[in-house]
XYZ file of C-alpha atoms in Angstrom:
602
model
C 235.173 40.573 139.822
C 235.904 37.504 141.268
C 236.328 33.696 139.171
C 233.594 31.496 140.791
C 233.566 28.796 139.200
C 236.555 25.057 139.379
C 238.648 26.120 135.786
C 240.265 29.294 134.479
C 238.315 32.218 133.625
C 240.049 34.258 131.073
C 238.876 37.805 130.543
C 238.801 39.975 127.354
C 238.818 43.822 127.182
C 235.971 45.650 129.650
C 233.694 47.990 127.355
C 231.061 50.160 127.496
C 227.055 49.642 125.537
C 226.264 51.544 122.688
C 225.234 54.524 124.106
C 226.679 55.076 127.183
C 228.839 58.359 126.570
C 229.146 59.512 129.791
C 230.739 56.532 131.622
C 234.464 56.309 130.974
C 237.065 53.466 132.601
C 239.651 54.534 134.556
C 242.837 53.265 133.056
C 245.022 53.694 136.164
C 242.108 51.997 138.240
C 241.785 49.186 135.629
C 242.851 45.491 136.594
C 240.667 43.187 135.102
C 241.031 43.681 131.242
C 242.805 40.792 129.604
C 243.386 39.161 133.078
C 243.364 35.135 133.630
C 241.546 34.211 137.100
C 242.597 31.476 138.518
C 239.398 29.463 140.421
C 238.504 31.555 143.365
C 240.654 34.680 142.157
C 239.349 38.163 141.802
C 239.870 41.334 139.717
C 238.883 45.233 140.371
C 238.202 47.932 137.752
C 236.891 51.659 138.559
C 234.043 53.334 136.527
C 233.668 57.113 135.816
C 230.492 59.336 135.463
C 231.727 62.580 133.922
C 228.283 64.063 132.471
C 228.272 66.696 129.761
C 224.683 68.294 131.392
C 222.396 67.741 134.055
C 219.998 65.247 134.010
C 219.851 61.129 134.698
C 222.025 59.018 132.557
C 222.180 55.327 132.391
C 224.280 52.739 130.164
C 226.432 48.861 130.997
C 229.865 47.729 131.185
C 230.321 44.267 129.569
C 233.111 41.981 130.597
C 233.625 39.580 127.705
C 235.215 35.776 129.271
C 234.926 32.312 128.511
C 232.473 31.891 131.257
C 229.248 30.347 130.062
C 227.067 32.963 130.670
C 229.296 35.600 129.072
C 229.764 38.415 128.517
C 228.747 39.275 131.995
C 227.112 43.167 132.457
C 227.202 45.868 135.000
C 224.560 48.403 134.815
C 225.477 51.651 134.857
C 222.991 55.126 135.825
C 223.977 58.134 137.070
C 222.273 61.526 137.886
C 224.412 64.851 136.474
C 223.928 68.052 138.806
C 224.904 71.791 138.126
C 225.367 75.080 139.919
C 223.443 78.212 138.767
C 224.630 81.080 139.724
C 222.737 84.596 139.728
C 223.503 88.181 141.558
C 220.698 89.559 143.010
C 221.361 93.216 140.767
C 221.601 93.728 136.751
C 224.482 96.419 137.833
C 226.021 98.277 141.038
C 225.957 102.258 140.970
C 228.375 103.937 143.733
C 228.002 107.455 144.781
C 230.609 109.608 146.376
C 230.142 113.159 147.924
C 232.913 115.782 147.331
C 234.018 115.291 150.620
C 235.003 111.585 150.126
C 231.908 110.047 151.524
C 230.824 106.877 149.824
C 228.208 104.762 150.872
C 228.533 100.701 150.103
C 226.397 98.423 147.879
C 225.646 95.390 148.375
C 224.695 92.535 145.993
C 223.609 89.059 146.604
C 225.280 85.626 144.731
C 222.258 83.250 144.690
C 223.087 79.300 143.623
C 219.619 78.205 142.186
C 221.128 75.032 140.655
C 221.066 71.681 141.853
C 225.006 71.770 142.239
C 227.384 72.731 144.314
C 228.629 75.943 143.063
C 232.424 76.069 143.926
C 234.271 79.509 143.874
C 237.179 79.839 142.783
C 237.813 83.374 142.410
C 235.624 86.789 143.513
C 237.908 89.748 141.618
C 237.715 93.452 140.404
C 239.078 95.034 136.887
C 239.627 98.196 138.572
C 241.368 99.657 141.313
C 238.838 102.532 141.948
C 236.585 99.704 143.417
C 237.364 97.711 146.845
C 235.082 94.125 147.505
C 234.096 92.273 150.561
C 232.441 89.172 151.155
C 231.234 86.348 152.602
C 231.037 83.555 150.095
C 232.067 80.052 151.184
C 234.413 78.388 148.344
C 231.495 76.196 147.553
C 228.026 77.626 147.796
C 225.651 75.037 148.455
C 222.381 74.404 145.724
C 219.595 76.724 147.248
C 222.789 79.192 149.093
C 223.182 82.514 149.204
C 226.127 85.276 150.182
C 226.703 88.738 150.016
C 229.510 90.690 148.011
C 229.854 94.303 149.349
C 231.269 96.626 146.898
C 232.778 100.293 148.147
C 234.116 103.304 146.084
C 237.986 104.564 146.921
C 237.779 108.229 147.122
C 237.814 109.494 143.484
C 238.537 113.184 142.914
C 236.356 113.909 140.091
C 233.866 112.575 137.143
C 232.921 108.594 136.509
C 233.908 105.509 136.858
C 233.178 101.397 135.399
C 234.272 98.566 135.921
C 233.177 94.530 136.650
C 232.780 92.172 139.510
C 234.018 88.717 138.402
C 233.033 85.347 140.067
C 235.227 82.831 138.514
C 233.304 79.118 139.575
C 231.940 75.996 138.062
C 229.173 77.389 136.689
C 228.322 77.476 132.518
C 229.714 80.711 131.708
C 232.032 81.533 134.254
C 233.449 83.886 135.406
C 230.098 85.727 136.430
C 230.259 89.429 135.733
C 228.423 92.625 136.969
C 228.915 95.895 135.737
C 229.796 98.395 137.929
C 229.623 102.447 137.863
C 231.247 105.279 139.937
C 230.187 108.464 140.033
C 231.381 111.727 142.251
C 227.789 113.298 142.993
C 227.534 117.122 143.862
C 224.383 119.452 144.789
C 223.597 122.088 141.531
C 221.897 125.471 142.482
C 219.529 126.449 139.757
C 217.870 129.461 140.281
C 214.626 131.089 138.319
C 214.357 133.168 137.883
C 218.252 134.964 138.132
C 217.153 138.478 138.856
C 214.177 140.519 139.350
C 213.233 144.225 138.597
C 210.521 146.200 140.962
C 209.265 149.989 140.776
C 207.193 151.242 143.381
C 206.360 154.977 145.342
C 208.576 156.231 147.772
C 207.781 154.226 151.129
C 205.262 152.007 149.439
C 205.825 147.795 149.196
C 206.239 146.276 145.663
C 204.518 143.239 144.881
C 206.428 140.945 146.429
C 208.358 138.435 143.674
C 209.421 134.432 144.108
C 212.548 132.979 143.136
C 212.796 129.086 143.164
C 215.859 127.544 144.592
C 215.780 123.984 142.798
C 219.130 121.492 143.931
C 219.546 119.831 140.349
C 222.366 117.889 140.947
C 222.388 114.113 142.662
C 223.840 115.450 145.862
C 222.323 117.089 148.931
C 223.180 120.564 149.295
C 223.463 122.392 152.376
C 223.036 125.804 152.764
C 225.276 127.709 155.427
C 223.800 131.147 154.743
C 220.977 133.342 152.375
C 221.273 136.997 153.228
C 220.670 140.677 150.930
C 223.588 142.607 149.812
C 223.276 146.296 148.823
C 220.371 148.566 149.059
C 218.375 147.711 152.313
C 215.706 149.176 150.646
C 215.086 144.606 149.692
C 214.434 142.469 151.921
C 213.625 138.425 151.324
C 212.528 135.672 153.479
C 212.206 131.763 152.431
C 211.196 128.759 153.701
C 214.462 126.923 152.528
C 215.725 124.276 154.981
C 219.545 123.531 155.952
C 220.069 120.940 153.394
C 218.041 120.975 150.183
C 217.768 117.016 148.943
C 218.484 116.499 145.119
C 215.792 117.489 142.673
C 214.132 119.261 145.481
C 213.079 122.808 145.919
C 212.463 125.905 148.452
C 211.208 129.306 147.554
C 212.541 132.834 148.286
C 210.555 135.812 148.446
C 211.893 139.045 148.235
C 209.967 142.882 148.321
C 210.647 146.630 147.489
C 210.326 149.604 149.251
C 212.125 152.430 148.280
C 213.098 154.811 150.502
C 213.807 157.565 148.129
C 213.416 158.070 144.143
C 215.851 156.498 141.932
C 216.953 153.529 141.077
C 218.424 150.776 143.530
C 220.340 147.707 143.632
C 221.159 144.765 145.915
C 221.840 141.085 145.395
C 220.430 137.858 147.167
C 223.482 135.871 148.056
C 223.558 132.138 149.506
C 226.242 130.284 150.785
C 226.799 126.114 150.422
C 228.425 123.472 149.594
C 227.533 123.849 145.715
C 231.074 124.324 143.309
C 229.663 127.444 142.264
C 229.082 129.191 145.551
C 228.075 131.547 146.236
C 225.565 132.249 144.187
C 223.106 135.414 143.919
C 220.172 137.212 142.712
C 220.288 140.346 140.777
C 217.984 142.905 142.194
C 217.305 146.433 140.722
C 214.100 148.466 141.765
C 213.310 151.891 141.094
C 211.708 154.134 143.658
C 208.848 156.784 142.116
C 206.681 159.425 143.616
C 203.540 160.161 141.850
C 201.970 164.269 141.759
C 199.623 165.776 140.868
C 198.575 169.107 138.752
C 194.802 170.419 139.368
C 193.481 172.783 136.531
C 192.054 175.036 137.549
C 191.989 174.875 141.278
C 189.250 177.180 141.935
C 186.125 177.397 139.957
C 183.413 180.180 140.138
C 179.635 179.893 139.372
C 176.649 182.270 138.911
C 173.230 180.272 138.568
C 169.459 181.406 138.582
C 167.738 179.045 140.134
C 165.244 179.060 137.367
C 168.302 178.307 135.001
C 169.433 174.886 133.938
C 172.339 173.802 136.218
C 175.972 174.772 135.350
C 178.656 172.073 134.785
C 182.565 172.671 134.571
C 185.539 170.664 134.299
C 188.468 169.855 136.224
C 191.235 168.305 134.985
C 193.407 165.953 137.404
C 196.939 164.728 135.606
C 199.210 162.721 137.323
C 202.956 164.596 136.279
C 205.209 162.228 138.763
C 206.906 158.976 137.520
C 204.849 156.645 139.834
C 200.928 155.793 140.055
C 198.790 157.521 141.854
C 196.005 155.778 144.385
C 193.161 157.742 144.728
C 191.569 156.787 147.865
C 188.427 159.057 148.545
C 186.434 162.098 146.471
C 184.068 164.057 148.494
C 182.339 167.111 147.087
C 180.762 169.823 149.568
C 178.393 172.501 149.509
C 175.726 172.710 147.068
C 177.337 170.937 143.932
C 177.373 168.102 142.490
C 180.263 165.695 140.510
C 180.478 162.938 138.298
C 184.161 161.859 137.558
C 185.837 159.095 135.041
C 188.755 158.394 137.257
C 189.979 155.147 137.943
C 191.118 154.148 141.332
C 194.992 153.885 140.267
C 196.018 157.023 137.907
C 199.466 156.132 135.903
C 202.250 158.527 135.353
C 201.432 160.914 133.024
C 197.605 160.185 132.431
C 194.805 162.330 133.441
C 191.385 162.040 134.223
C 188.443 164.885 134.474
C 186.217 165.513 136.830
C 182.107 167.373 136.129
C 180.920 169.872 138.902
C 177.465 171.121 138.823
C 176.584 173.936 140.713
C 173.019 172.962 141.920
C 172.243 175.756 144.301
C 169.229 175.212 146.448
C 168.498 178.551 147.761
C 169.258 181.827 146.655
C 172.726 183.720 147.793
C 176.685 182.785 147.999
C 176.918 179.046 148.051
C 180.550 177.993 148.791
C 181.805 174.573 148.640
C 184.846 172.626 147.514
C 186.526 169.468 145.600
C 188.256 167.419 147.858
C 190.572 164.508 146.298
C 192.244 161.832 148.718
C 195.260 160.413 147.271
C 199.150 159.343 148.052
C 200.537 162.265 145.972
C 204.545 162.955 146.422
C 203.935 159.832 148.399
C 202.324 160.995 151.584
C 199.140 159.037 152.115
C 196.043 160.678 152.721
C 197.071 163.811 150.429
C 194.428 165.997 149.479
C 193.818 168.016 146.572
C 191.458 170.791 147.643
C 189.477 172.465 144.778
C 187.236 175.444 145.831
C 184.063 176.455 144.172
C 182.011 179.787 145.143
C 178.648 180.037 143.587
C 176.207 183.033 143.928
C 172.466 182.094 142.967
C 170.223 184.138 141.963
C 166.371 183.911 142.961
C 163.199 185.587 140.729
C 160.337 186.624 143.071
C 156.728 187.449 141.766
C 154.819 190.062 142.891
C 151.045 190.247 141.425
C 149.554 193.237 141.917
C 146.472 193.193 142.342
C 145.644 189.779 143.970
C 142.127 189.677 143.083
C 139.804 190.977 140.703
C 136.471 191.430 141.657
C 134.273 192.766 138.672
C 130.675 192.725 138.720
C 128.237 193.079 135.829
C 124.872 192.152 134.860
C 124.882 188.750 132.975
C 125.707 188.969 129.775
C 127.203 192.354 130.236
C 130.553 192.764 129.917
C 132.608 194.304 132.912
C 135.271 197.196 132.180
C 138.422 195.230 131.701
C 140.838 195.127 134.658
C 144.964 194.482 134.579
C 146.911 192.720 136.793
C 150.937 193.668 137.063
C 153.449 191.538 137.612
C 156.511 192.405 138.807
C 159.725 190.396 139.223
C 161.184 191.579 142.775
C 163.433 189.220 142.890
C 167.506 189.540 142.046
C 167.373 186.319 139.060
C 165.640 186.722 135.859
C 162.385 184.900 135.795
C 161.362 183.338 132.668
C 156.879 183.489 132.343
C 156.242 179.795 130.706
C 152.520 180.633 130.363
C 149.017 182.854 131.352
C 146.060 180.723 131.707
C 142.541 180.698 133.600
C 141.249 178.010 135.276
C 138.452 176.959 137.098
C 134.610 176.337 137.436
C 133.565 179.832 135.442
C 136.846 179.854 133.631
C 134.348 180.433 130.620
C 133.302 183.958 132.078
C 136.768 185.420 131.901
C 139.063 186.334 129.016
C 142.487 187.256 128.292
C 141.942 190.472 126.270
C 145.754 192.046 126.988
C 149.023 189.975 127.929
C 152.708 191.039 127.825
C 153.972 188.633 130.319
C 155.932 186.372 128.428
C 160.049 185.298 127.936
C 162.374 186.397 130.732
C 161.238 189.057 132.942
C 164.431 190.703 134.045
C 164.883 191.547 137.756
C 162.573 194.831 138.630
C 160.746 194.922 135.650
C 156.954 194.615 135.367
C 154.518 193.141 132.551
C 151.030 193.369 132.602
C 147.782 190.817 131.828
C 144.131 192.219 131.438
C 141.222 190.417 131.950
C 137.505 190.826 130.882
C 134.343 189.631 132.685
C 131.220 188.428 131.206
C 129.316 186.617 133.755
C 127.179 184.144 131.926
C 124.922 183.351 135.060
C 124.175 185.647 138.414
C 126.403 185.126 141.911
C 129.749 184.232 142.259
C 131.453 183.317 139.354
C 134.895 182.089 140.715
C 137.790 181.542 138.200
C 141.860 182.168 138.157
C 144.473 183.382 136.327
C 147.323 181.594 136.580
C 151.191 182.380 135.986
C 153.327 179.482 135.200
C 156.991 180.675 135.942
C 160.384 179.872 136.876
C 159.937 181.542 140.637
C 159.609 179.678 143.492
C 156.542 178.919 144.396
C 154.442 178.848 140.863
C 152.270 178.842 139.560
C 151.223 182.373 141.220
C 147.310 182.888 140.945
C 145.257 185.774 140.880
C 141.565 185.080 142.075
C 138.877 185.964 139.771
C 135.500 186.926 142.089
C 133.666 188.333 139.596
C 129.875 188.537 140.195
C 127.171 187.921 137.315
C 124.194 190.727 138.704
C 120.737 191.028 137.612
C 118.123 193.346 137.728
C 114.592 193.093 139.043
C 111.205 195.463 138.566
C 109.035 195.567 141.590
C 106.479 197.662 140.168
C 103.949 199.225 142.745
C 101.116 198.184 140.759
C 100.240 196.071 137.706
C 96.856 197.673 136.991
C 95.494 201.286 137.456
C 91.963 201.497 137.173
C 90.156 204.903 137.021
C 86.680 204.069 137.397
C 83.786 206.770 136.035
C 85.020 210.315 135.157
C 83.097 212.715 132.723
C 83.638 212.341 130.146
C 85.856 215.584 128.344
C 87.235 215.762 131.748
C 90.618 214.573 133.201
C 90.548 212.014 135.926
C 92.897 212.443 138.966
C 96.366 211.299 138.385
C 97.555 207.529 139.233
C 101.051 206.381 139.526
C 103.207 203.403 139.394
C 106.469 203.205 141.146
C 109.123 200.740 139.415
C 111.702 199.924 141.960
C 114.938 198.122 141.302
C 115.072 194.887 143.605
C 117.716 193.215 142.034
C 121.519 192.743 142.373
C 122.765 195.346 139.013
C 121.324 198.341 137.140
C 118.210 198.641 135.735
C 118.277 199.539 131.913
C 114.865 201.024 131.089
C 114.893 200.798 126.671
C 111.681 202.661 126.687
C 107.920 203.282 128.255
C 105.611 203.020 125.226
C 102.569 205.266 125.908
C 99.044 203.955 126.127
C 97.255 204.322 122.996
C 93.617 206.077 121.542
C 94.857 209.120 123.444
C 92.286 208.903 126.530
C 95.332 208.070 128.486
C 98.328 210.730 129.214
C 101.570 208.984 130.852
C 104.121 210.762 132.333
C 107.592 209.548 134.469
C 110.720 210.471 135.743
C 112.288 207.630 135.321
C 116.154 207.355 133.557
C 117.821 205.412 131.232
C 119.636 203.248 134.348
C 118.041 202.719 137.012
C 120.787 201.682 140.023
C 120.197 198.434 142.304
C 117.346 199.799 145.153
C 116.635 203.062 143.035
C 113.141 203.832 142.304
C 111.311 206.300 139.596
C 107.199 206.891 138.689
C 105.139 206.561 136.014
C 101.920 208.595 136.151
C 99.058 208.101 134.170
C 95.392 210.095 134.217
C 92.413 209.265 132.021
C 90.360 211.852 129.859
C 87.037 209.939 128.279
C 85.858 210.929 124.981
C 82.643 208.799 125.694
C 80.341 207.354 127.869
C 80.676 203.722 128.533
C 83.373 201.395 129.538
C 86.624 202.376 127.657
C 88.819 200.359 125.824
C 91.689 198.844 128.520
C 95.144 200.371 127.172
C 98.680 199.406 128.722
C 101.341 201.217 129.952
C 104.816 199.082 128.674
C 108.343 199.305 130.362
C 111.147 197.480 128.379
C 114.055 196.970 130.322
C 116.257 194.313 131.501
C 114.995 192.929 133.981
C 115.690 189.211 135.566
C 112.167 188.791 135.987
C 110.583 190.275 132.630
C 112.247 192.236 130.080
C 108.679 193.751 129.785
C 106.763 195.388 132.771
C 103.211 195.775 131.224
C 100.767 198.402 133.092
C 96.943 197.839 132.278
C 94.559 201.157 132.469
C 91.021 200.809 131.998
C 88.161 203.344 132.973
C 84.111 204.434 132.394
C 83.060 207.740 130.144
C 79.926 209.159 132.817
């Protein structure tokens, strides 16, 4: 400050405006307060801005004199700046393998003030920790470094501690937590040991175990191999080294060489505190067989008898299941079975065999069961069956009838035998007539009926009673349990009929004297037709002028002829009354054959 004007200036104390907190004199800098300036003289006095937070500030110093503009007035502003510091991490977390390897962390100091932040210190609270870095000792506004932190080899379990920036910065020192931790690979296995039963020189289902690393460090496996029986065996798609909360699979089968039980162990080898570590294994080796009851079975069968069943019983008595791979039956039976396709130990199942002969005779066949019995695939259980059938045969005797009787008539009744000539018993359902002149013919006699045992005969007789002339074709029929029914006798019975040819239908004597007897006239009847004649009677001629005679019978056979003779004795003159001679009979064509006589008295 410097005196400008001709007389003394004399100064009082230098303060500050109301207001202006953060602008403080410097005492030792101070040399105008109080100070007389001579004309021309001058003074100096130095002026502090120490802010209490950021942001502009602003305020005067007044000099107080005896000048005549006093107090004279510097103006005061200032701008207040400040560091913010920040790390780029809430916390650090170390690892270390068991072998002493640790890998570094970094974190990042970020000053994202407007200040300058200035470092003083970068420490650690631990020894277990070791720090590098690259931080300036003042980090420019906007600036970043880097703080590496590294883990000293630690034999076991945790550690914590804190990374401390001691700076300018509100709230210094800066801390961030830090952890330590020794990290290992855990083998958890699942599951721990398996069980397997299976036949002799079969493969169990094969079984998984999962390998899962559950700690936080990689394990490496050196080495997964079976111990004990060789009867296991495994295979897995684990690699070398399994990374933490990761997983591989092992898969291990069964097959017994012998009965019994086995054991064996899966073992690895690592890098895990518990190694090695294994797998229980225990399997069981069974053998299924089998009992057959009965092994043979025997069958007699008509062929006219319903079909035969029997049972066979099939029970598994070993201590493993038993596959059954085929069934085949041979020969003339049949089978129906309820066995499953896998029979446990101890259970049974049944099999139904039907003799179903198709011709008569022995009829061998068998049972023939494909299995893995006392472990041997493609084992067979043989059952054998012999069957004799036996065969009825009918024999008619005779074949056909042939009656033949004048319609209406009835025929002498005629028998038919049967005869069963075969070796079975045959069983007669029924005797019946068919066809177009069924009518005609009647059962009058029938024994045939039930079984008929081998060589023994029954009998059926028919009757005839043509109702029309010709051929009256019908059948008896035999419904039976033979081959070959129904059997049928033919029924050719033939309705016959008489007929009169008579020579003459009229004999007429002409004149004869009377009192006398004429010459003799005859009539010859002749049977024409296809039966016998039955002449009833030959009424005479009446009023006694008329004498018959004849030698005719009571039957008169097809193409046999007989006479009637007839003379005339008048017992007037004159025409005489016409008299007949009448045949009754039978005959198709009349059953009256009317002969008309006339003559003259002379």
């Amino acid at each position: 400050m410097t005196s400008a004007g001709t007389g003394l200036l004399v100064l009082g104390a230098l303060n500050f405006s109301a207001g202006t907190s953060d602008f403080f004199l410097d005492p030792s800098r101070d040399g105008c307060t109080r100070q007389r300036l001579e004309p021309g003289v001058s003074c100096t006095f130095g002026v502090a801005f120490l802010p209490r937070s950021p942001g502009n500030r602003s305020g005067a110093l007044m000099i107080p004199d005896d000048a005549a503009d006093a107090p004279q007035q510097v103006a005061l502003n200032g701008r207040a700046t400040a560091p913010l510091p920040a790390f780029s991490a809430s916390s650090l977390a170390l690892r270390q393998t068991l072998t002493g390897i640790s890998d570094p962390q970094s974190v990042t100091l970020h000053n994202g003030g407007d200040g300058a932040l200035v470092i003083h210190d970068i420490t650690l609270d631990s020894t277990d920790f070791v720090q590098s870095n690259d931080c300036p000792g003042s980090l420019a506004a906007g600036s970043s470094c880097t703080i590496t932190v590294r883990l000293k080899l630690i034999p076991s379990g945790s550690r914590a501690a804190f990374l401390s920036i001691a700076d300018n910065a509100t709230g210094s020192p800066q801390r961030l937590p830090l952890t330590g931790a020794v990290i290992a690979p855990t083998v958890a296995l699942n599951p721990s040991g398996l069980g397997f039963t299976s036949n002799v020189g079969q493969t169990a289902r094969a079984q998984v175990v999962q390998l899962v690393n559950t700690g936080e460090g990689s394990l490496t496996l050196s080495a997964i191999k079976v111990a004990g029986s060789p009867d296991f065996s495994q295979t897995n798609n684990c690699p070398t080294v399994v990374t933490p909360h990761s997983s591989c699979s092992l898969t291990i089968t069964f097959t017994p060489s012998g009965t019994g039980q086995q054991e064996a162990a899966i073992r690895m080898a690592d890098d895990a505190t518990d190694s090695p570590q294994q797998i229980a294994l225990l399997g069981y080796g069974t053998m299924p067989s089998v009992r057959v009851n009965p092994r043979s079975l025997s069958f007699s069968q008509n062929l006219s008898e319903p079909l035969q069943t029997k049972t066979i019983t099939f029970t598994n008595i070993g201590d493993g299941p038993l596959t059954v791979s085929h069934v085949a039956v041979t020969g003339d039976y049949r089978q129906t079975n309820n066995c499953p396709g896998v029979i446990f130990a101890g259970e049974s199942c049944t099999f139904r065999v039907t003799f179903a002969p198709v011709t008569a005779g022995v009829r061998n066949g068998s049972l023939i069961l494909t299995d893995d019995a006392d472990s041997l695939a493609g084992s067979q259980q043989v059952v054998s069956f012999s069957g004799t059938a036996f065969a009825p045969a009918v024999a008619l005797t005779p074949t056909v009838l042939s009656p033949s009787v004048n319609v209406g008539n009835a025929a002498a009744p005629e028998t038919v035998i049967l005869r069963n000539s075969g070796d079975g018993a045959l069983v007669v359902n029924s005797v019946s007539l068919s066809g177009p002149w069924a009518g005609d013919y009647s059962v009058v006699g029938n024994d045939c009926h039930g079984t008929i045992l081998p060589g023994q005969t029954c009998s059926v007789t028919v009757s005839f009673i043509p109702s029309g002339s010709g051929l009256r074709q019908a059948f008896l029929v035999f419904s039976d349990s033979a081959r070959g029914s129904p059997h049928v006798v033919s029924l050719r019975g033939v309705g016959t009929g008489p007929t009169v040819s008579p020579t003459a239908a009229n004999l007429a004597f002409g004149t004869v004297t009377v009192g006398t007897t004429s010459a003799p006239q005859s009539v010859v009847l002749t049977n024409t037709g296809t039966g016998p004649l039955t002449i009833a009677s030959i009424s005479p001629p009446a009023g006694g002028e008329y004498a018959e005679t004849n030698n005719c019978p009571h039957f008169l056979g097809r193409g046999a002829s007989c006479t009637i003779t007839v003379t005339f004795t008048p017992s007037a003159v004159g025409n005489r009354p016409t008299q007949t001679v009448v045949v009754a009979d039978n005959a198709l064509n009349g059953t009256s054959q009317i002969i008309s006589l006339n003559g003259t008295g002379g």
